[in-house]
PDB file of C-alpha atoms and ligand atoms in Angstrom:
ATOM      1  CA  MET A   1      52.859 183.460-245.262  1.00 47.00           C
ATOM      2  CA  ALA A   2      55.328 181.129-247.000  1.00 55.00           C
ATOM      3  CA  ALA A   3      56.780 182.336-250.315  1.00 60.00           C
ATOM      4  CA  PRO A   4      55.325 180.668-253.431  1.00 70.00           C
ATOM      5  CA  HIS A   5      57.437 177.883-254.917  1.00 77.00           C
ATOM      6  CA  THR A   6      59.349 178.934-257.987  1.00 84.00           C
ATOM      7  CA  CYS A   7      60.680 175.541-259.050  1.00 94.00           C
ATOM      8  CA  ARG A   8      60.213 171.818-258.508  1.00 93.00           C
ATOM      9  CA  THR A   9      63.228 171.715-256.190  1.00 94.00           C
ATOM     10  CA  SER A  10      61.608 174.137-253.753  1.00 95.00           C
ATOM     11  CA  VAL A  11      58.393 172.103-253.723  1.00 96.00           C
ATOM     12  CA  GLU A  12      60.440 169.049-252.772  1.00 96.00           C
ATOM     13  CA  ILE A  13      62.381 171.004-250.144  1.00 97.00           C
ATOM     14  CA  ALA A  14      59.139 172.195-248.552  1.00 97.00           C
ATOM     15  CA  SER A  15      57.737 168.658-248.380  1.00 98.00           C
ATOM     16  CA  GLN A  16      60.427 167.481-245.944  1.00 98.00           C
ATOM     17  CA  PRO A  17      58.330 167.710-242.758  1.00 98.00           C
ATOM     18  CA  ASP A  18      55.871 165.299-244.405  1.00 98.00           C
ATOM     19  CA  THR A  19      58.449 162.889-245.805  1.00 98.00           C
ATOM     20  CA  TRP A  20      60.315 162.789-242.468  1.00 98.00           C
ATOM     21  CA  ARG A  21      57.048 162.051-240.710  1.00 98.00           C
ATOM     22  CA  GLN A  22      56.320 159.239-243.136  1.00 98.00           C
ATOM     23  CA  ALA A  23      59.828 157.827-242.746  1.00 98.00           C
ATOM     24  CA  ALA A  24      59.577 157.869-238.958  1.00 98.00           C
ATOM     25  CA  ALA A  25      56.264 156.036-239.189  1.00 98.00           C
ATOM     26  CA  SER A  26      57.877 153.410-241.488  1.00 98.00           C
ATOM     27  CA  ALA A  27      60.913 152.726-239.292  1.00 97.00           C
ATOM     28  CA  ASP A  28      59.392 149.581-237.829  1.00 97.00           C
ATOM     29  CA  SER A  29      58.113 148.069-241.074  1.00 98.00           C
ATOM     30  CA  LEU A  30      61.442 148.762-242.855  1.00 98.00           C
ATOM     31  CA  SER A  31      63.649 147.534-240.007  1.00 97.00           C
ATOM     32  CA  ALA A  32      64.619 144.267-241.746  1.00 97.00           C
ATOM     33  CA  ALA A  33      66.855 146.328-244.043  1.00 98.00           C
ATOM     34  CA  LEU A  34      68.372 148.436-241.274  1.00 98.00           C
ATOM     35  CA  PRO A  35      71.402 147.660-239.088  1.00 98.00           C
ATOM     36  CA  ARG A  36      70.673 145.799-235.872  1.00 97.00           C
ATOM     37  CA  ARG A  37      72.034 146.916-232.546  1.00 96.00           C
ATOM     38  CA  GLY A  38      75.512 145.489-231.941  1.00 97.00           C
ATOM     39  CA  GLU A  39      76.372 144.830-235.587  1.00 98.00           C
ATOM     40  CA  ARG A  40      79.643 146.164-237.000  1.00 98.00           C
ATOM     41  CA  VAL A  41      78.473 148.159-239.968  1.00 98.00           C
ATOM     42  CA  ALA A  42      79.889 149.983-242.994  1.00 98.00           C
ATOM     43  CA  VAL A  43      77.658 152.506-244.741  1.00 98.00           C
ATOM     44  CA  VAL A  44      78.418 153.481-248.337  1.00 98.00           C
ATOM     45  CA  GLY A  45      77.144 155.859-250.984  1.00 98.00           C
ATOM     46  CA  CYS A  46      78.241 158.473-253.507  1.00 98.00           C
ATOM     47  CA  GLY A  47      77.854 162.251-253.383  1.00 97.00           C
ATOM     48  CA  THR A  48      74.999 163.303-251.130  1.00 98.00           C
ATOM     49  CA  SER A  49      74.341 159.687-250.167  1.00 98.00           C
ATOM     50  CA  TRP A  50      77.925 159.332-248.948  1.00 98.00           C
ATOM     51  CA  PHE A  51      77.511 162.387-246.721  1.00 98.00           C
ATOM     52  CA  MET A  52      74.310 160.932-245.255  1.00 98.00           C
ATOM     53  CA  ALA A  53      76.298 157.739-244.628  1.00 98.00           C
ATOM     54  CA  LEU A  54      78.914 159.767-242.718  1.00 98.00           C
ATOM     55  CA  ALA A  55      76.271 161.465-240.585  1.00 98.00           C
ATOM     56  CA  TYR A  56      74.503 158.210-239.781  1.00 98.00           C
ATOM     57  CA  ALA A  57      77.747 156.382-238.957  1.00 98.00           C
ATOM     58  CA  GLN A  58      78.524 158.976-236.282  1.00 98.00           C
ATOM     59  CA  LEU A  59      74.998 158.934-234.896  1.00 97.00           C
ATOM     60  CA  ARG A  60      74.905 155.161-234.703  1.00 98.00           C
ATOM     61  CA  GLU A  61      78.314 154.660-233.126  1.00 98.00           C
ATOM     62  CA  THR A  62      78.033 157.494-230.608  1.00 97.00           C
ATOM     63  CA  GLY A  63      74.547 156.261-229.741  1.00 96.00           C
ATOM     64  CA  GLY A  64      76.162 152.976-228.656  1.00 96.00           C
ATOM     65  CA  HIS A  65      74.670 150.811-231.417  1.00 97.00           C
ATOM     66  CA  GLY A  66      77.990 149.413-232.653  1.00 97.00           C
ATOM     67  CA  GLU A  67      81.093 150.350-234.617  1.00 98.00           C
ATOM     68  CA  THR A  68      80.090 152.105-237.805  1.00 98.00           C
ATOM     69  CA  ASP A  69      82.260 153.330-240.658  1.00 98.00           C
ATOM     70  CA  ALA A  70      81.258 155.302-243.732  1.00 98.00           C
ATOM     71  CA  PHE A  71      82.937 155.235-247.120  1.00 98.00           C
ATOM     72  CA  ALA A  72      82.464 156.603-250.582  1.00 98.00           C
ATOM     73  CA  ALA A  73      81.401 153.428-252.404  1.00 98.00           C
ATOM     74  CA  SER A  74      84.501 153.647-254.615  1.00 97.00           C
ATOM     75  CA  GLU A  75      86.764 153.683-251.542  1.00 97.00           C
ATOM     76  CA  PHE A  76      85.356 150.701-249.661  1.00 98.00           C
ATOM     77  CA  PRO A  77      88.247 148.843-248.015  1.00 96.00           C
ATOM     78  CA  THR A  78      87.821 145.258-249.119  1.00 85.00           C
ATOM     79  CA  GLY A  79      89.021 142.734-246.598  1.00 86.00           C
ATOM     80  CA  ARG A  80      87.606 144.443-243.496  1.00 91.00           C
ATOM     81  CA  GLY A  81      85.263 142.397-241.360  1.00 93.00           C
ATOM     82  CA  TYR A  82      81.766 143.877-241.152  1.00 98.00           C
ATOM     83  CA  ASP A  83      78.506 142.260-240.114  1.00 98.00           C
ATOM     84  CA  ARG A  84      76.585 144.413-242.601  1.00 98.00           C
ATOM     85  CA  VAL A  85      77.181 146.842-245.424  1.00 98.00           C
ATOM     86  CA  LEU A  86      74.392 149.381-245.905  1.00 98.00           C
ATOM     87  CA  ALA A  87      74.251 151.232-249.240  1.00 98.00           C
ATOM     88  CA  ILE A  88      72.349 154.496-249.644  1.00 98.00           C
ATOM     89  CA  THR A  89      71.339 155.307-253.212  1.00 98.00           C
ATOM     90  CA  ARG A  90      68.360 157.397-254.277  1.00 98.00           C
ATOM     91  CA  SER A  91      68.521 156.294-257.896  1.00 97.00           C
ATOM     92  CA  GLY A  92      69.416 152.659-257.263  1.00 97.00           C
ATOM     93  CA  THR A  93      71.603 152.866-260.387  1.00 96.00           C
ATOM     94  CA  THR A  94      74.892 154.465-259.286  1.00 97.00           C
ATOM     95  CA  THR A  95      77.681 152.348-260.779  1.00 96.00           C
ATOM     96  CA  GLU A  96      80.131 152.386-257.856  1.00 97.00           C
ATOM     97  CA  VAL A  97      77.375 151.358-255.420  1.00 98.00           C
ATOM     98  CA  LEU A  98      76.084 148.548-257.628  1.00 98.00           C
ATOM     99  CA  ASP A  99      79.596 147.263-258.371  1.00 97.00           C
ATOM    100  CA  LEU A 100      80.394 147.135-254.666  1.00 97.00           C
ATOM    101  CA  LEU A 101      77.172 145.304-253.802  1.00 98.00           C
ATOM    102  CA  ALA A 102      77.840 142.799-256.614  1.00 97.00           C
ATOM    103  CA  ARG A 103      81.366 142.221-255.302  1.00 97.00           C
ATOM    104  CA  LEU A 104      80.170 141.724-251.722  1.00 97.00           C
ATOM    105  CA  LYS A 105      77.256 139.412-252.591  1.00 96.00           C
ATOM    106  CA  GLY A 106      77.360 136.279-250.447  1.00 96.00           C
ATOM    107  CA  THR A 107      80.316 137.471-248.334  1.00 96.00           C
ATOM    108  CA  VAL A 108      78.531 139.808-245.898  1.00 97.00           C
ATOM    109  CA  ALA A 109      74.919 140.826-245.213  1.00 98.00           C
ATOM    110  CA  THR A 110      74.031 143.772-247.432  1.00 98.00           C
ATOM    111  CA  SER A 111      71.176 146.268-247.213  1.00 98.00           C
ATOM    112  CA  ALA A 112      70.181 149.282-249.244  1.00 98.00           C
ATOM    113  CA  ILE A 113      67.958 152.304-248.916  1.00 98.00           C
ATOM    114  CA  THR A 114      66.633 153.576-252.234  1.00 98.00           C
ATOM    115  CA  ALA A 115      63.843 155.678-253.705  1.00 98.00           C
ATOM    116  CA  ASP A 116      63.307 153.583-256.811  1.00 97.00           C
ATOM    117  CA  PRO A 117      62.140 149.967-256.501  1.00 98.00           C
ATOM    118  CA  ALA A 118      62.456 149.398-260.264  1.00 97.00           C
ATOM    119  CA  THR A 119      66.251 149.379-260.258  1.00 97.00           C
ATOM    120  CA  ALA A 120      69.149 146.931-260.022  1.00 96.00           C
ATOM    121  CA  VAL A 121      69.853 147.656-256.363  1.00 98.00           C
ATOM    122  CA  MET A 122      66.754 145.617-255.466  1.00 98.00           C
ATOM    123  CA  ASP A 123      68.485 142.381-256.573  1.00 97.00           C
ATOM    124  CA  LEU A 124      72.028 143.255-255.612  1.00 98.00           C
ATOM    125  CA  ALA A 125      71.342 143.999-251.933  1.00 98.00           C
ATOM    126  CA  ASP A 126      70.001 141.226-249.680  1.00 98.00           C
ATOM    127  CA  THR A 127      67.349 143.514-248.143  1.00 98.00           C
ATOM    128  CA  VAL A 128      66.105 146.915-249.305  1.00 98.00           C
ATOM    129  CA  ALA A 129      64.145 149.718-247.664  1.00 98.00           C
ATOM    130  CA  VAL A 130      62.217 151.654-250.325  1.00 98.00           C
ATOM    131  CA  LEU A 131      61.434 155.316-249.628  1.00 98.00           C
ATOM    132  CA  ASP A 132      59.561 155.929-252.879  1.00 98.00           C
ATOM    133  CA  PHE A 133      57.469 158.636-251.209  1.00 98.00           C
ATOM    134  CA  ALA A 134      60.652 160.693-250.863  1.00 97.00           C
ATOM    135  CA  ASP A 135      61.837 160.293-254.471  1.00 94.00           C
ATOM    136  CA  GLU A 136      62.532 163.495-256.375  1.00 95.00           C
ATOM    137  CA  GLU A 137      62.124 164.878-259.860  1.00 92.00           C
ATOM    138  CA  SER A 138      64.932 167.253-259.065  1.00 92.00           C
ATOM    139  CA  VAL A 139      68.431 166.138-260.027  1.00 86.00           C
ATOM    140  CA  VAL A 140      69.853 167.759-256.906  1.00 92.00           C
ATOM    141  CA  GLN A 141      68.957 165.666-253.877  1.00 95.00           C
ATOM    142  CA  THR A 142      67.227 167.337-250.979  1.00 97.00           C
ATOM    143  CA  ARG A 143      64.335 165.459-249.412  1.00 98.00           C
ATOM    144  CA  PHE A 144      65.471 161.899-250.202  1.00 98.00           C
ATOM    145  CA  ALA A 145      68.755 162.449-248.387  1.00 98.00           C
ATOM    146  CA  THR A 146      67.257 163.997-245.281  1.00 98.00           C
ATOM    147  CA  THR A 147      64.413 161.479-245.246  1.00 98.00           C
ATOM    148  CA  VAL A 148      66.954 158.641-245.176  1.00 98.00           C
ATOM    149  CA  LEU A 149      68.509 160.219-242.085  1.00 98.00           C
ATOM    150  CA  ALA A 150      65.064 160.740-240.543  1.00 98.00           C
ATOM    151  CA  LEU A 151      64.359 157.025-241.053  1.00 98.00           C
ATOM    152  CA  LEU A 152      67.705 155.996-239.595  1.00 98.00           C
ATOM    153  CA  ARG A 153      67.313 158.340-236.617  1.00 98.00           C
ATOM    154  CA  ALA A 154      63.843 157.023-235.920  1.00 98.00           C
ATOM    155  CA  HIS A 155      65.215 153.478-236.112  1.00 98.00           C
ATOM    156  CA  LEU A 156      68.036 154.252-233.649  1.00 97.00           C
ATOM    157  CA  GLU A 157      65.478 155.854-231.375  1.00 96.00           C
ATOM    158  CA  ALA A 158      63.220 152.792-231.564  1.00 95.00           C
ATOM    159  CA  GLU A 159      66.200 150.528-230.813  1.00 93.00           C
ATOM    160  CA  GLY A 160      66.690 152.396-227.581  1.00 86.00           C
ATOM    161  CA  ALA A 161      69.286 155.138-227.816  1.00 84.00           C
ATOM    162  CA  LEU A 162      70.206 158.380-229.509  1.00 91.00           C
ATOM    163  CA  PRO A 163      73.514 160.081-228.796  1.00 90.00           C
ATOM    164  CA  GLU A 164      73.439 162.699-226.085  1.00 89.00           C
ATOM    165  CA  GLY A 165      72.081 165.997-227.359  1.00 89.00           C
ATOM    166  CA  VAL A 166      70.295 164.504-230.387  1.00 93.00           C
ATOM    167  CA  ARG A 167      66.597 165.204-230.275  1.00 92.00           C
ATOM    168  CA  PRO A 168      63.899 162.628-230.881  1.00 95.00           C
ATOM    169  CA  ILE A 169      62.758 162.694-234.504  1.00 97.00           C
ATOM    170  CA  ALA A 170      59.410 164.260-233.578  1.00 97.00           C
ATOM    171  CA  GLY A 171      61.265 167.413-232.481  1.00 95.00           C
ATOM    172  CA  ALA A 172      63.307 167.448-235.695  1.00 96.00           C
ATOM    173  CA  ILE A 173      60.095 167.269-237.734  1.00 97.00           C
ATOM    174  CA  GLU A 174      58.713 170.318-235.923  1.00 96.00           C
ATOM    175  CA  ASP A 175      61.975 172.132-236.624  1.00 95.00           C
ATOM    176  CA  ALA A 176      61.790 171.108-240.281  1.00 97.00           C
ATOM    177  CA  GLN A 177      58.543 173.033-240.635  1.00 96.00           C
ATOM    178  CA  ARG A 178      60.100 176.071-238.979  1.00 94.00           C
ATOM    179  CA  ALA A 179      63.063 175.841-241.366  1.00 95.00           C
ATOM    180  CA  VAL A 180      60.690 175.689-244.336  1.00 96.00           C
ATOM    181  CA  ASP A 181      58.911 178.844-243.137  1.00 95.00           C
ATOM    182  CA  ALA A 182      61.831 180.891-241.737  1.00 93.00           C
ATOM    183  CA  PRO A 183      62.930 184.060-243.544  1.00 92.00           C
ATOM    184  CA  ILE A 184      66.362 183.980-245.207  1.00 93.00           C
ATOM    185  CA  GLY A 185      68.411 187.172-244.863  1.00 90.00           C
ATOM    186  CA  ASP A 186      69.761 189.154-247.796  1.00 90.00           C
ATOM    187  CA  ASP A 187      73.212 189.088-246.163  1.00 90.00           C
ATOM    188  CA  LEU A 188      73.276 185.328-246.777  1.00 95.00           C
ATOM    189  CA  ARG A 189      71.844 185.555-250.259  1.00 95.00           C
ATOM    190  CA  GLY A 190      74.455 188.059-251.302  1.00 95.00           C
ATOM    191  CA  ALA A 191      77.428 186.411-249.606  1.00 97.00           C
ATOM    192  CA  GLU A 192      80.471 185.591-251.676  1.00 97.00           C
ATOM    193  CA  GLN A 193      81.668 182.427-249.925  1.00 98.00           C
ATOM    194  CA  PHE A 194      80.405 179.851-247.400  1.00 98.00           C
ATOM    195  CA  THR A 195      82.338 177.625-245.019  1.00 98.00           C
ATOM    196  CA  PHE A 196      80.145 174.952-243.420  1.00 98.00           C
ATOM    197  CA  LEU A 197      81.209 173.413-240.113  1.00 98.00           C
ATOM    198  CA  GLY A 198      79.980 170.547-237.983  1.00 97.00           C
ATOM    199  CA  THR A 199      80.961 168.208-235.188  1.00 95.00           C
ATOM    200  CA  GLY A 200      80.194 164.509-234.895  1.00 96.00           C
ATOM    201  CA  TRP A 201      77.199 163.635-237.034  1.00 97.00           C
ATOM    202  CA  SER A 202      76.687 167.248-238.100  1.00 97.00           C
ATOM    203  CA  TYR A 203      80.026 167.222-239.962  1.00 98.00           C
ATOM    204  CA  GLY A 204      78.341 165.022-242.606  1.00 98.00           C
ATOM    205  CA  LEU A 205      75.575 167.633-242.810  1.00 98.00           C
ATOM    206  CA  ALA A 206      78.181 170.382-243.277  1.00 98.00           C
ATOM    207  CA  LEU A 207      79.704 168.440-246.179  1.00 98.00           C
ATOM    208  CA  GLU A 208      76.259 168.037-247.703  1.00 98.00           C
ATOM    209  CA  ALA A 209      75.476 171.743-247.260  1.00 98.00           C
ATOM    210  CA  GLY A 210      78.636 172.610-249.157  1.00 98.00           C
ATOM    211  CA  LEU A 211      77.828 170.154-251.935  1.00 97.00           C
ATOM    212  CA  LYS A 212      74.243 171.446-252.210  1.00 97.00           C
ATOM    213  CA  MET A 213      75.351 175.027-252.698  1.00 97.00           C
ATOM    214  CA  ARG A 214      77.920 173.962-255.297  1.00 96.00           C
ATOM    215  CA  GLU A 215      75.509 171.703-257.184  1.00 95.00           C
ATOM    216  CA  ALA A 216      72.466 173.981-257.223  1.00 94.00           C
ATOM    217  CA  ALA A 217      74.083 177.420-257.284  1.00 95.00           C
ATOM    218  CA  GLY A 218      77.683 176.965-258.425  1.00 94.00           C
ATOM    219  CA  ALA A 219      78.624 178.636-255.129  1.00 96.00           C
ATOM    220  CA  TRP A 220      82.097 178.693-253.575  1.00 97.00           C
ATOM    221  CA  THR A 221      81.783 176.517-250.503  1.00 98.00           C
ATOM    222  CA  GLU A 222      84.020 174.559-248.196  1.00 98.00           C
ATOM    223  CA  ALA A 223      83.271 172.233-245.279  1.00 98.00           C
ATOM    224  CA  TYR A 224      85.315 171.147-242.277  1.00 98.00           C
ATOM    225  CA  PRO A 225      84.984 169.629-238.818  1.00 98.00           C
ATOM    226  CA  ALA A 226      84.292 172.682-236.631  1.00 97.00           C
ATOM    227  CA  MET A 227      87.498 172.386-234.585  1.00 97.00           C
ATOM    228  CA  GLU A 228      89.545 172.282-237.805  1.00 97.00           C
ATOM    229  CA  TYR A 229      88.279 175.730-238.812  1.00 97.00           C
ATOM    230  CA  ARG A 230      90.979 177.577-236.900  1.00 97.00           C
ATOM    231  CA  HIS A 231      93.651 175.340-238.471  1.00 97.00           C
ATOM    232  CA  GLY A 232      93.680 177.156-241.794  1.00 96.00           C
ATOM    233  CA  PRO A 233      90.138 177.478-243.171  1.00 96.00           C
ATOM    234  CA  ILE A 234      89.566 180.679-241.164  1.00 96.00           C
ATOM    235  CA  SER A 235      92.009 182.398-243.541  1.00 96.00           C
ATOM    236  CA  ILE A 236      89.272 182.371-246.195  1.00 97.00           C
ATOM    237  CA  THR A 237      86.652 184.094-243.995  1.00 98.00           C
ATOM    238  CA  GLY A 238      86.216 187.870-244.154  1.00 97.00           C
ATOM    239  CA  PRO A 239      83.568 190.506-244.876  1.00 98.00           C
ATOM    240  CA  ASN A 240      80.653 189.179-246.916  1.00 97.00           C
ATOM    241  CA  ARG A 241      81.801 185.592-246.328  1.00 98.00           C
ATOM    242  CA  VAL A 242      79.884 183.178-244.129  1.00 98.00           C
ATOM    243  CA  ALA A 243      80.925 180.572-241.561  1.00 98.00           C
ATOM    244  CA  TRP A 244      77.845 178.408-240.927  1.00 97.00           C
ATOM    245  CA  LEU A 245      77.844 176.022-238.026  1.00 96.00           C
ATOM    246  CA  PHE A 246      75.660 172.911-237.749  1.00 96.00           C
ATOM    247  CA  GLY A 247      75.005 171.860-234.174  1.00 91.00           C
ATOM    248  CA  THR A 248      76.767 173.220-231.131  1.00 87.00           C
ATOM    249  CA  ALA A 249      79.469 175.832-231.688  1.00 88.00           C
ATOM    250  CA  PRO A 250      82.884 175.214-230.121  1.00 89.00           C
ATOM    251  CA  GLN A 251      83.637 177.829-227.504  1.00 92.00           C
ATOM    252  CA  GLY A 252      84.900 181.103-228.926  1.00 95.00           C
ATOM    253  CA  LEU A 253      84.240 180.239-232.568  1.00 95.00           C
ATOM    254  CA  ALA A 254      81.623 182.939-233.105  1.00 95.00           C
ATOM    255  CA  ASP A 255      84.097 185.529-231.753  1.00 97.00           C
ATOM    256  CA  ASP A 256      86.858 184.223-234.003  1.00 97.00           C
ATOM    257  CA  VAL A 257      84.627 184.610-237.071  1.00 97.00           C
ATOM    258  CA  ALA A 258      83.638 188.123-235.935  1.00 97.00           C
ATOM    259  CA  LYS A 259      87.298 189.091-235.450  1.00 97.00           C
ATOM    260  CA  VAL A 260      88.084 188.409-239.110  1.00 97.00           C
ATOM    261  CA  GLY A 261      84.949 190.276-240.219  1.00 98.00           C
ATOM    262  CA  GLY A 262      82.946 187.234-241.310  1.00 97.00           C
ATOM    263  CA  VAL A 263      79.256 186.474-240.929  1.00 96.00           C
ATOM    264  CA  PHE A 264      78.622 183.740-238.351  1.00 96.00           C
ATOM    265  CA  VAL A 265      75.494 181.614-238.677  1.00 94.00           C
ATOM    266  CA  ALA A 266      74.506 178.992-236.125  1.00 91.00           C
ATOM    267  CA  GLY A 267      71.457 177.034-237.138  1.00 75.00           C
ATOM    268  CA  SER A 268      71.088 175.908-233.574  1.00 69.00           C
ATOM    269  CA  GLU A 269      70.308 179.556-232.847  1.00 65.00           C
ATOM    270  CA  ALA A 270      68.452 180.439-236.068  1.00 60.00           C
ATOM    271  CA  ALA A 271      64.657 180.436-235.972  1.00 56.00           C
ATOM    272  CA  GLY A 272      64.754 179.796-232.244  1.00 65.00           C
ATOM    273  CA  GLY A 273      67.097 176.807-232.336  1.00 84.00           C
ATOM    274  CA  LEU A 274      66.936 174.236-235.110  1.00 92.00           C
ATOM    275  CA  ASP A 275      67.851 170.587-235.134  1.00 95.00           C
ATOM    276  CA  PRO A 276      70.943 170.332-237.410  1.00 96.00           C
ATOM    277  CA  LEU A 277      69.009 168.234-239.943  1.00 97.00           C
ATOM    278  CA  ALA A 278      66.389 171.001-240.141  1.00 96.00           C
ATOM    279  CA  ASP A 279      69.172 173.578-240.414  1.00 96.00           C
ATOM    280  CA  LEU A 280      70.170 171.814-243.646  1.00 97.00           C
ATOM    281  CA  ILE A 281      66.763 172.784-245.052  1.00 97.00           C
ATOM    282  CA  LEU A 282      67.727 176.454-244.659  1.00 96.00           C
ATOM    283  CA  VAL A 283      70.835 175.816-246.757  1.00 97.00           C
ATOM    284  CA  GLN A 284      68.820 173.964-249.403  1.00 98.00           C
ATOM    285  CA  ARG A 285      66.461 176.949-249.630  1.00 97.00           C
ATOM    286  CA  LEU A 286      69.374 179.370-249.763  1.00 97.00           C
ATOM    287  CA  ALA A 287      70.947 177.325-252.576  1.00 97.00           C
ATOM    288  CA  VAL A 288      67.750 177.693-254.640  1.00 97.00           C
ATOM    289  CA  LEU A 289      67.618 181.458-254.031  1.00 96.00           C
ATOM    290  CA  ILE A 290      71.270 181.978-254.940  1.00 97.00           C
ATOM    291  CA  ALA A 291      70.891 179.800-258.050  1.00 96.00           C
ATOM    292  CA  GLN A 292      67.963 181.937-259.184  1.00 95.00           C
ATOM    293  CA  ASP A 293      69.768 185.184-258.337  1.00 95.00           C
ATOM    294  CA  ARG A 294      72.581 184.006-260.610  1.00 95.00           C
ATOM    295  CA  GLY A 295      70.208 183.107-263.413  1.00 95.00           C
ATOM    296  CA  TYR A 296      70.514 179.332-262.990  1.00 93.00           C
ATOM    297  CA  ASP A 297      67.601 176.916-263.043  1.00 91.00           C
ATOM    298  CA  PRO A 298      67.814 174.864-259.815  1.00 88.00           C
ATOM    299  CA  ASP A 299      65.814 172.098-261.503  1.00 90.00           C
ATOM    300  CA  ARG A 300      68.490 171.775-264.191  1.00 88.00           C
ATOM    301  CA  PRO A 301      71.852 172.025-262.422  1.00 84.00           C
ATOM    302  CA  ARG A 302      74.933 172.434-264.549  1.00 85.00           C
ATOM    303  CA  ASN A 303      77.063 169.371-265.342  1.00 84.00           C
ATOM    304  CA  LEU A 304      74.941 166.979-263.272  1.00 87.00           C
ATOM    305  CA  THR A 305      72.745 163.967-263.909  1.00 85.00           C
ATOM    306  CA  ARG A 306      70.368 162.199-261.522  1.00 89.00           C
ATOM    307  CA  SER A 307      72.804 159.368-261.192  1.00 89.00           C
ATOM    308  CA  VAL A 308      76.315 158.618-262.393  1.00 88.00           C
ATOM    309  CA  ILE A 309      76.212 155.513-264.589  1.00 89.00           C
ATOM    310  CA  LEU A 310      79.671 154.649-265.854  1.00 86.00           C
ATOM    311  CA  ASP A 311      80.634 152.618-268.909  1.00 86.00           C
ATOM    312  CA  ASP A 312      82.630 149.423-268.539  1.00 81.00           C
ATOM    313  CA  GLY A 313      86.221 150.446-267.972  1.00 74.00           C
ATOM    314  CA  GLN A 314      85.346 153.754-266.250  1.00 79.00           C
ATOM    315  CA  ALA A 315      84.586 152.207-262.892  1.00 74.00           C
TER     316      ALA A 315
HETATM  317  C1  F1P B 401      74.307 159.955-255.831  1.00 67.21           C
HETATM  318  C2  F1P B 401      74.774 161.158-256.637  1.00 67.21           C
HETATM  319  C3  F1P B 401      74.165 162.459-256.156  1.00 67.21           C
HETATM  320  C4  F1P B 401      74.742 163.627-256.913  1.00 67.21           C
HETATM  321  C5  F1P B 401      74.663 163.458-258.431  1.00 67.21           C
HETATM  322  C6  F1P B 401      75.017 162.080-258.865  1.00 67.21           C
HETATM  323  O1  F1P B 401      73.224 159.362-256.322  1.00 67.21           O
HETATM  324  O2  F1P B 401      76.165 161.179-256.472  1.00 67.21           O
HETATM  325  O3  F1P B 401      74.398 162.668-254.797  1.00 67.21           O
HETATM  326  O4  F1P B 401      74.078 164.787-256.550  1.00 67.21           O
HETATM  327  O5  F1P B 401      73.430 163.841-258.923  1.00 67.21           O
HETATM  328  O6  F1P B 401      74.470 161.056-258.002  1.00 67.21           O
HETATM  329  P1  F1P B 401      72.454 158.122-255.692  1.00 67.21           P
HETATM  330  O7  F1P B 401      73.381 156.931-255.686  1.00 67.21           O
HETATM  331  O8  F1P B 401      72.041 158.492-254.306  1.00 67.21           O
HETATM  332  O9  F1P B 401      71.304 157.958-256.621  1.00 67.21           O
END
């Protein structure tokens, strides 16, 4: 039986199979706001939304849908030629995202994906996909972020191609339920440090996993492309420290982690083999548990607000 929810964040985490299902079912009706096959696209966002942008950019380009870059909204390289700029913003109020969309208005097609249709992003982007059913009370993003990726995956699938090895969204939704229900070991809960690793699109997920654990639990986390792990980051791993891999592990990596005494976790092997997006749910749940173990309230993360709204002169 699933554990009872102890905070709003865990209720939202557990709802992901449903919100992914709803997003997949909306892919067709929301397609006007989503990149078309062949377009050269830049995807932008801040924080979690930036990491979802990174994951999607890899999925889209390796799936053969067109060149796709991802940038933190504040780092968008003006002057590049794109057919479309897609902004991801749960709140619809993040200053750097809105400023960029205002600057780009009339120069390139712009789209946005948001949770809140009562915000400025609705006017600043040319077309908007609203995922209000995935909005969150929680400051820390969980289900909105993954639901955006579920929507974008379903859209790529409907347009004809997913990269090799990426499962259809229906399989990911099944895995999401398994990730919601899977037990989480005490060795993970008590670990001192976490290094998250990914390849291709799952590198964006690794970055998000690291951010989630920092935001919700104040945990010491790092994130790298999996093949970069041996180029320095492995020096941090040791007993009671975790190296967590999203997707397929590079050959020999598990042995390398074992050699330095670390704990190796491969979501693709956990709970019978999880889709990397569902593996992220395990990390979200772990972040809540660690936060509570440390006496933090996951619903009220330290130093964070739902959205960063800067004063004139700060941006
Ligand atoms: C993006 C974001 C969050 C972060 C923090 C501030 O918001 O950077 O990812 O956790 O709470 O806002 P949004 O543009 O997606 O609303």
